[in-house]
PDB file of C-alpha atoms in Angstrom:
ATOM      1  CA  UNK A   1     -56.284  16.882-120.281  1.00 37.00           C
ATOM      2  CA  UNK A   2     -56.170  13.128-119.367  1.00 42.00           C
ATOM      3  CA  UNK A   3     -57.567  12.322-115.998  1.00 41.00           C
ATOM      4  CA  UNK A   4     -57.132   8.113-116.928  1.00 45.00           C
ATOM      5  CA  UNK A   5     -54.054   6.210-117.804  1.00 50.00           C
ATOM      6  CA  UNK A   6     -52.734   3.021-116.564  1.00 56.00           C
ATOM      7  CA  UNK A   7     -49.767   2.940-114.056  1.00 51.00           C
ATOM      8  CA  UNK A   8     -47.458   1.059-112.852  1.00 50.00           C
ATOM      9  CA  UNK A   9     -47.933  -0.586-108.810  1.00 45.00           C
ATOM     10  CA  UNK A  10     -44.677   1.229-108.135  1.00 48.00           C
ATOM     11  CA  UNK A  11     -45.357   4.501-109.083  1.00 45.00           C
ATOM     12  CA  UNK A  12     -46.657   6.845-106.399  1.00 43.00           C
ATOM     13  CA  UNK A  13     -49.876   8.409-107.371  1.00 40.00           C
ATOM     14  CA  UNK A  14     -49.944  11.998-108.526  1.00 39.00           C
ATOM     15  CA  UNK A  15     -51.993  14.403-106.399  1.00 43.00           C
ATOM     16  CA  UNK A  16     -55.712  15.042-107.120  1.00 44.00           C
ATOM     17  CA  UNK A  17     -56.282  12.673-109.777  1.00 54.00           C
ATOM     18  CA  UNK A  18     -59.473  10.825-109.512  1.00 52.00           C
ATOM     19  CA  UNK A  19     -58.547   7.160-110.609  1.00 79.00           C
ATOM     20  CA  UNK A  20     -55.465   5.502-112.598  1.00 88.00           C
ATOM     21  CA  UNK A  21     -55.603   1.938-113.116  1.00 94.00           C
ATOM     22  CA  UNK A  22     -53.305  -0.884-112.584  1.00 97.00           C
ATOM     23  CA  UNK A  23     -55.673  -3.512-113.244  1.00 98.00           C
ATOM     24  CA  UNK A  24     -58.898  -4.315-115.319  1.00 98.00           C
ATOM     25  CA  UNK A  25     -60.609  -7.154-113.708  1.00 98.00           C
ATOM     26  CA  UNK A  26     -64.182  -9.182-114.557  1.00 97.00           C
ATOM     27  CA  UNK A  27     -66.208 -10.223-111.853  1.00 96.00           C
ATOM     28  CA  UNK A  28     -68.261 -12.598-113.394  1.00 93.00           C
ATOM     29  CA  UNK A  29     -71.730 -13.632-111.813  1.00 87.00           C
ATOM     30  CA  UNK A  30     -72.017 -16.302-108.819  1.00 79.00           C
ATOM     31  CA  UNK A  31     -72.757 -19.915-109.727  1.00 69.00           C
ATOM     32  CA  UNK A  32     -73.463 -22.151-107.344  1.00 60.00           C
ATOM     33  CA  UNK A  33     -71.589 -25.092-108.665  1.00 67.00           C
ATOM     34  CA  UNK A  34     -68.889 -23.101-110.684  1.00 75.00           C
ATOM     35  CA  UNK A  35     -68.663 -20.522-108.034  1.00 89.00           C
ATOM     36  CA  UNK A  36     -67.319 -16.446-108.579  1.00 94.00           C
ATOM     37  CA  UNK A  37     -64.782 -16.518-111.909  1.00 95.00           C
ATOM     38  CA  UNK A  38     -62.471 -13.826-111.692  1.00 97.00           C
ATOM     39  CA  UNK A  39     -60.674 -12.942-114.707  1.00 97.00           C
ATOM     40  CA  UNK A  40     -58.091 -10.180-114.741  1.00 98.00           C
ATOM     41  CA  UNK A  41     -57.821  -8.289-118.301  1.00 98.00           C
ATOM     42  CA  UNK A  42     -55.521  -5.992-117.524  1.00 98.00           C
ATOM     43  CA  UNK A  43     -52.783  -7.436-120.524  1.00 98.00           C
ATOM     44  CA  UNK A  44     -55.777  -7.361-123.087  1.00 98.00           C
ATOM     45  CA  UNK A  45     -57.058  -3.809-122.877  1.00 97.00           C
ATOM     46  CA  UNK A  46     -55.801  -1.743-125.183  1.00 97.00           C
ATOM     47  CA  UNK A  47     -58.524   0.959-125.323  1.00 95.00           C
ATOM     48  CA  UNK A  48     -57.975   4.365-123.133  1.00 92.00           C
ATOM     49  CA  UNK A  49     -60.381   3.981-119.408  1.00 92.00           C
ATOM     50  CA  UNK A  50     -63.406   5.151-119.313  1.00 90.00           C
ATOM     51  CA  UNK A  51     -64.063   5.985-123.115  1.00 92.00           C
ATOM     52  CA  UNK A  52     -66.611   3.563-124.829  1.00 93.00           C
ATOM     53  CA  UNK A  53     -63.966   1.866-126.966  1.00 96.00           C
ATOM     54  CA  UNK A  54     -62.962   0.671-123.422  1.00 95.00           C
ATOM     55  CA  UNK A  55     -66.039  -0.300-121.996  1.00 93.00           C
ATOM     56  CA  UNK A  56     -66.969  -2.338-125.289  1.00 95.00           C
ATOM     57  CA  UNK A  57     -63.639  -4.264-125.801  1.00 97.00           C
ATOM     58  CA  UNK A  58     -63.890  -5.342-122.015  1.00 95.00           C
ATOM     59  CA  UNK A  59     -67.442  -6.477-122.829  1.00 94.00           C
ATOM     60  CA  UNK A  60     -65.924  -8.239-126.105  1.00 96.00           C
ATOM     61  CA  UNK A  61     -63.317  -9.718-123.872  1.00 97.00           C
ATOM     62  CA  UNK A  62     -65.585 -11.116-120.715  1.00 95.00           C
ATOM     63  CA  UNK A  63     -67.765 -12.664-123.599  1.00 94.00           C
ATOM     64  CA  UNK A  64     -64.377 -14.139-124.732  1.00 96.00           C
ATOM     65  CA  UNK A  65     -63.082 -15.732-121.653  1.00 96.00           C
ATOM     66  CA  UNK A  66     -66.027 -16.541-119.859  1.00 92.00           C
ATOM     67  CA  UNK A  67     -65.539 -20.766-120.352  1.00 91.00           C
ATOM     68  CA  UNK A  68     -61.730 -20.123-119.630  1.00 94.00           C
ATOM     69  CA  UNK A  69     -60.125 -20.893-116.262  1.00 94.00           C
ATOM     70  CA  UNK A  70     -60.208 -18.007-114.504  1.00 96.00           C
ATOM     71  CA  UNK A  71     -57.089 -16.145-112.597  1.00 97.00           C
ATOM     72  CA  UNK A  72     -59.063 -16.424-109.266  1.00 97.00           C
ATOM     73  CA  UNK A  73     -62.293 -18.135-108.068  1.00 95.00           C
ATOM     74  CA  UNK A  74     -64.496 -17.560-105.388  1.00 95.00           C
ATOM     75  CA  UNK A  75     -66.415 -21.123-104.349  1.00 92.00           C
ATOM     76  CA  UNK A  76     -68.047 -22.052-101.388  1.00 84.00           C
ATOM     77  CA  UNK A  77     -65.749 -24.189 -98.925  1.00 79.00           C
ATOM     78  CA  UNK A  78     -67.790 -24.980 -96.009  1.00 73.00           C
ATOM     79  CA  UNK A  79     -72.144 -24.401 -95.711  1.00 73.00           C
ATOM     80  CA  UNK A  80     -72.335 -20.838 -96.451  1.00 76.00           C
ATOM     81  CA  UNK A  81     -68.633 -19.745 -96.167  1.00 86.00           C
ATOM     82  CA  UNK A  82     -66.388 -18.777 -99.257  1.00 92.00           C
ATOM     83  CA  UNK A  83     -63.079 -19.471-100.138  1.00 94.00           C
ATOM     84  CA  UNK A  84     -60.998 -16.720-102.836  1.00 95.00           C
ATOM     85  CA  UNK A  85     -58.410 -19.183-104.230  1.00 95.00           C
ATOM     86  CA  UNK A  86     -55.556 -18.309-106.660  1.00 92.00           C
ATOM     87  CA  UNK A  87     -56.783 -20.660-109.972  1.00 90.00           C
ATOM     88  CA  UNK A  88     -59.883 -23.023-110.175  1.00 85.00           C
ATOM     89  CA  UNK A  89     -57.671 -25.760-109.173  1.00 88.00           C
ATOM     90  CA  UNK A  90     -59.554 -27.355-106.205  1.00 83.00           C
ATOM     91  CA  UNK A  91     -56.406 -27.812-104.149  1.00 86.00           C
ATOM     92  CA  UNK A  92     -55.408 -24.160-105.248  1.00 91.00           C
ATOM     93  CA  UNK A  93     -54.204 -22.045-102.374  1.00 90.00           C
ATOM     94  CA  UNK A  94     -56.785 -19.938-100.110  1.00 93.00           C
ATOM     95  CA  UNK A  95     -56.105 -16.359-100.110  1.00 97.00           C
ATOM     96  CA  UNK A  96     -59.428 -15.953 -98.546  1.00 97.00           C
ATOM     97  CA  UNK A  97     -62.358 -16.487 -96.994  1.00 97.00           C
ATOM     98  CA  UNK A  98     -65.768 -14.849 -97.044  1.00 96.00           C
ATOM     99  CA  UNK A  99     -68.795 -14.982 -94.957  1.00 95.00           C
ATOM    100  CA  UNK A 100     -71.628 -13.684 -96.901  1.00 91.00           C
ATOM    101  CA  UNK A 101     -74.186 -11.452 -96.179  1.00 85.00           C
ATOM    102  CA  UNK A 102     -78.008 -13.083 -96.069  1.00 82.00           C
ATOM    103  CA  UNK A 103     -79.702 -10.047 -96.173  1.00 78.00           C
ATOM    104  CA  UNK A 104     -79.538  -6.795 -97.650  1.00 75.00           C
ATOM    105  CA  UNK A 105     -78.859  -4.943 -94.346  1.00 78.00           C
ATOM    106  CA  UNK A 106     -76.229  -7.914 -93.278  1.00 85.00           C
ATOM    107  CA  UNK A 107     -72.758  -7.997 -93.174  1.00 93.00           C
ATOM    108  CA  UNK A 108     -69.991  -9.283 -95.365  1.00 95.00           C
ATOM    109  CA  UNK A 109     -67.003 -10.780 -93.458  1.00 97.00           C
ATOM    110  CA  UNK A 110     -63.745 -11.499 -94.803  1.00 98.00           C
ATOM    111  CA  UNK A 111     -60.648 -13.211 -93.138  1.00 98.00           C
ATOM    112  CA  UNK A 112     -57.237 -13.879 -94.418  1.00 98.00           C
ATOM    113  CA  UNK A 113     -54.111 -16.323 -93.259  1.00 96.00           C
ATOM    114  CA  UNK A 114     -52.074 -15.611 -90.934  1.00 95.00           C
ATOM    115  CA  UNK A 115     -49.413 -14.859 -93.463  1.00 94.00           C
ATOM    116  CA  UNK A 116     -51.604 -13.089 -95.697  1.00 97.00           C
ATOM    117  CA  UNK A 117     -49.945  -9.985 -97.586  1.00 96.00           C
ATOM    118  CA  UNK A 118     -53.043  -9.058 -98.329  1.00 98.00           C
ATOM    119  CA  UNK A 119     -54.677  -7.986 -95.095  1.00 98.00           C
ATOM    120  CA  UNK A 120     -52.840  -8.724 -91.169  1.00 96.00           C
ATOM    121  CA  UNK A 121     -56.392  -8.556 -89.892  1.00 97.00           C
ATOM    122  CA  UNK A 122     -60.293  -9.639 -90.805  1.00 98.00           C
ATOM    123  CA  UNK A 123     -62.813  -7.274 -92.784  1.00 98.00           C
ATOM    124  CA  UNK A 124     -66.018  -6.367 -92.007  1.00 98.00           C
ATOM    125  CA  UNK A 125     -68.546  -4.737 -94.726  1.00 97.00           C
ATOM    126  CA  UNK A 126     -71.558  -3.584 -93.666  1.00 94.00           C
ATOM    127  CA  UNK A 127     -73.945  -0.504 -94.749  1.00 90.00           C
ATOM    128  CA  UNK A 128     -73.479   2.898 -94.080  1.00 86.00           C
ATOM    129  CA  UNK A 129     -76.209   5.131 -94.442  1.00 77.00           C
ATOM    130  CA  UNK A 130     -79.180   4.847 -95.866  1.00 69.00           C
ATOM    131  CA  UNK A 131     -77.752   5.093 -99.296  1.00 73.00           C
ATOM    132  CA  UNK A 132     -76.544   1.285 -99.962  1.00 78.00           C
ATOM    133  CA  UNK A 133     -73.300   2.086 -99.171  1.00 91.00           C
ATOM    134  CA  UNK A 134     -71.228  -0.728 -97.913  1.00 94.00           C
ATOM    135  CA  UNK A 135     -67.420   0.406 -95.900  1.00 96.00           C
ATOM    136  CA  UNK A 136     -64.797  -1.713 -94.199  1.00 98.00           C
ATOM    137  CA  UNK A 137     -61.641  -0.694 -92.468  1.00 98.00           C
ATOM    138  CA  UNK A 138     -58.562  -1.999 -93.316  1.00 98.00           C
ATOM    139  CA  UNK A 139     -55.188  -0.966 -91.373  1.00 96.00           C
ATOM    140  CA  UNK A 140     -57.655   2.260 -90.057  1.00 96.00           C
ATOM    141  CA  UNK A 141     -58.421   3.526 -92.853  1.00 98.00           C
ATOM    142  CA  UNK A 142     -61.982   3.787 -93.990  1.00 98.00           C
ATOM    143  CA  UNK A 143     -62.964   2.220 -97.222  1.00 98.00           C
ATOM    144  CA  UNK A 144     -66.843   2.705 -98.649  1.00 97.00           C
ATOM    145  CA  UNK A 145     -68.394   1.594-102.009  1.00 96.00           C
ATOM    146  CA  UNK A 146     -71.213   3.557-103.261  1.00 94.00           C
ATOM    147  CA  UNK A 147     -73.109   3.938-106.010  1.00 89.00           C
ATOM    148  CA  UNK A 148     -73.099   6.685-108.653  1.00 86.00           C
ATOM    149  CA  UNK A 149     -76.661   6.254-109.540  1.00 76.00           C
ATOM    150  CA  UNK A 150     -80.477   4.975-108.717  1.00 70.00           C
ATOM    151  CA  UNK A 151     -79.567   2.303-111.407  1.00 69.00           C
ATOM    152  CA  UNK A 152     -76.897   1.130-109.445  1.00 73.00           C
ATOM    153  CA  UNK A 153     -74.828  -0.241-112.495  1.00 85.00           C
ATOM    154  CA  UNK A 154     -72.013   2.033-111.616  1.00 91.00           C
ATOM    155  CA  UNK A 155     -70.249   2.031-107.963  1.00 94.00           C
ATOM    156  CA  UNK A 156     -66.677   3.841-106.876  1.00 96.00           C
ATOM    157  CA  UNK A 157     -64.774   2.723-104.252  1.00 97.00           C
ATOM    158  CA  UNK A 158     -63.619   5.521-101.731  1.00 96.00           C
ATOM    159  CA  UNK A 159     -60.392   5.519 -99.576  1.00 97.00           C
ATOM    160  CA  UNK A 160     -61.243   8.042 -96.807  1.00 96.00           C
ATOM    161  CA  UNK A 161     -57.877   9.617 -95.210  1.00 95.00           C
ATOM    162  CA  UNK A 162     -58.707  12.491 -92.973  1.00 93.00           C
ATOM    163  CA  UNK A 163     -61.812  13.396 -94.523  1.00 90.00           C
ATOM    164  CA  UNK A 164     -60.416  13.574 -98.145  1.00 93.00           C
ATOM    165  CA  UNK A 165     -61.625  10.958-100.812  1.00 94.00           C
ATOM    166  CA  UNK A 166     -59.628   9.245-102.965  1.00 94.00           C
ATOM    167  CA  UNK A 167     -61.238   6.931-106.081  1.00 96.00           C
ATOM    168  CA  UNK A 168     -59.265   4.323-105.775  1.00 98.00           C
ATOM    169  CA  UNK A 169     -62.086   1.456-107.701  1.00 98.00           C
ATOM    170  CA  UNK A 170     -64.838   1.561-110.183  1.00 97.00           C
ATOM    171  CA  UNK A 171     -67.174  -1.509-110.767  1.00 96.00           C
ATOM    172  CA  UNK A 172     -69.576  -1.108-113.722  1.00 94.00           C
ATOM    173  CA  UNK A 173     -71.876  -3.506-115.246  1.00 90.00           C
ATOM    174  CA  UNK A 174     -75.023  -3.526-117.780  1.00 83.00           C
ATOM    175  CA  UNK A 175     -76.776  -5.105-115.142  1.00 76.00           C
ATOM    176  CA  UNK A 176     -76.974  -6.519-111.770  1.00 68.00           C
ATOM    177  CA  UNK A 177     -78.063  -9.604-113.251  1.00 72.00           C
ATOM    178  CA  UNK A 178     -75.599 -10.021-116.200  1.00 81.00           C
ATOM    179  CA  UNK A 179     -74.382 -12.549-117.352  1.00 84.00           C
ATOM    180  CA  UNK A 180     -70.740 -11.442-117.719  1.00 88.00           C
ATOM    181  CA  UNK A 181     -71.147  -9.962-114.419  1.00 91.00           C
ATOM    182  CA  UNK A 182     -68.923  -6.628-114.348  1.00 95.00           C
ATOM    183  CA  UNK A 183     -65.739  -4.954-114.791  1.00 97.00           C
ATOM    184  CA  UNK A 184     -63.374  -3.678-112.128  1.00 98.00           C
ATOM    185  CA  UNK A 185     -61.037  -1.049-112.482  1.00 98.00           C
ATOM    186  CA  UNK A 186     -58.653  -0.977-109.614  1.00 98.00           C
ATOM    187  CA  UNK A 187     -55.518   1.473-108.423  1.00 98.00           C
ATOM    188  CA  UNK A 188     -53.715  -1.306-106.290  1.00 97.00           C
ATOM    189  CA  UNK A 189     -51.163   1.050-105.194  1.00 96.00           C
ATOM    190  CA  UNK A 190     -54.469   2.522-103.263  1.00 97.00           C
ATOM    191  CA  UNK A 191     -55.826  -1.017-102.288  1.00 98.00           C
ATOM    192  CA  UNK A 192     -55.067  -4.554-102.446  1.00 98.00           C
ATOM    193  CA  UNK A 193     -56.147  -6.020-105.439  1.00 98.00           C
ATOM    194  CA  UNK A 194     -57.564  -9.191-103.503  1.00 98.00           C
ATOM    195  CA  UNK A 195     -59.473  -6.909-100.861  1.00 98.00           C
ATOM    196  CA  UNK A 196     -60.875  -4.865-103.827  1.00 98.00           C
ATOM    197  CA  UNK A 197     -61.967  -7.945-105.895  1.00 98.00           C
ATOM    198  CA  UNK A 198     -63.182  -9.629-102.433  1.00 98.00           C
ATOM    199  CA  UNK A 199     -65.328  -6.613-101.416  1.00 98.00           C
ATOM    200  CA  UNK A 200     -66.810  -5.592-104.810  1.00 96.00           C
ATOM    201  CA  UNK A 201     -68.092  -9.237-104.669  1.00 95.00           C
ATOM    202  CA  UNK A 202     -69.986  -8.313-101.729  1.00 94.00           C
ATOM    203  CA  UNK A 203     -71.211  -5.189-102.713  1.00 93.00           C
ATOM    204  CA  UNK A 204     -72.386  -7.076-105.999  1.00 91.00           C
ATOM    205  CA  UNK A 205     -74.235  -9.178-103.838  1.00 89.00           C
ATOM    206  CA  UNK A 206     -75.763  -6.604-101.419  1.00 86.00           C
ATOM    207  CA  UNK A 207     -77.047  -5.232-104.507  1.00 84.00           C
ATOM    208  CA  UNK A 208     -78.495  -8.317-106.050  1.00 81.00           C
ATOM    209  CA  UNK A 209     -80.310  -9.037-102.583  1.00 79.00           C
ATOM    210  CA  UNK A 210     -81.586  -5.759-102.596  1.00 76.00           C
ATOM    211  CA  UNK A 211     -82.908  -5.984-106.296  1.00 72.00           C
ATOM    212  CA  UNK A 212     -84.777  -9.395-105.252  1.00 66.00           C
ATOM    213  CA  UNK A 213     -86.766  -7.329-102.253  1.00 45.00           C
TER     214      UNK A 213
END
């Protein structure tokens, strides 16, 4: 039985299902003078999610497009402060803007316009637990990455409704020091695509700080 295909955003989700994909995104390391390249795959993947044929053609394709002008781009804006923008034009619109953690144990703060479709209120991400889990909250509903292992090259993103989890993200990478950073799989009828690409940034980060302790 298949427990991955890709779906359309309009589709509603089928019950107990642990992830189907709308998009296949690259979250390609930070840079301090190129900033965070997002690339999103999604048209280029033609292997089934999450055999290896599928992890190795997304590999194959962020090796491809990583001097390309990526779909979105994360670069700083003002001192520490980020800014998610919708091409790598500099006058590009802002979807976004992100206060970075400095520590492992700080918090990640995101804030949108006042027009944003993507969130009608700011996010905070900090830990929860002891675990390296990092949640939010987003229209009162609880949102928590964590990681599926001690390597911490794998982490799912959890949409907690009443106690029940639903997958509704996967970020996987060789390393948390790669140099083709990692690959999203996202559900965006579960979560906004720009709140899943802004937090997994953040959790990337988290982990990177706590790799350099």
């Amino acid at each position: 039985m298949k427990l991955f295909r890709r779906r359309t955003s309009q589709e509603a989700p089928p019950p107990d299902v642990p992830l189907q994909y709308t998009h296949v995104i690259q979250v390609f390391p930070d840079k301090s003078k190129k900033g965070i390249k997002v690339h999103d795959l999604t048209a280029s993947i033609t292997n089934p999610y999450p055999s290896d044929a599928f992890k190795q053609e997304a590999l194959q394709l962020a090796e491809a497009v990583a001097e390309t002008p990526p779909t979105w781009i994360i670069r700083r804006s003002q001192g520490r402060v980020r800014t998610l923008q919708s091409s790598a034009e500099e006058d590009a619109p802002a979807l976004a803007s992100w206060d970075p953690s400095h520590w492992e144990h700080g918090s990640n703060d995101f804030s949108f316009p006042a027009d944003s479709p993507h969130s009608s209120h700011a996010l905070s991400m900090t830990r929860r637990g002891v675990l390296r889990n990092e949640g939010f909250v987003k229209d009162s509903v609880e949102y928590v990455w964590k990681c599926d292992s001690v390597s911490r090259r794998t982490t799912t993103l959890y949409k907690n409704i009443g106690g029940r989890e639903t997958v509704v993200a996967k970020y996987a990478t060789p390393s948390v020091f790669s140099k083709t950073g990692g690959t999203m799989v996202v559900d965006s009828g579960e979560i906004d695509l720009i709140v899943a690409i802004l937090t997994c940034a953040g959790m990337v980060l988290k982990l990177r700080q706590a790799s350099n302790m």
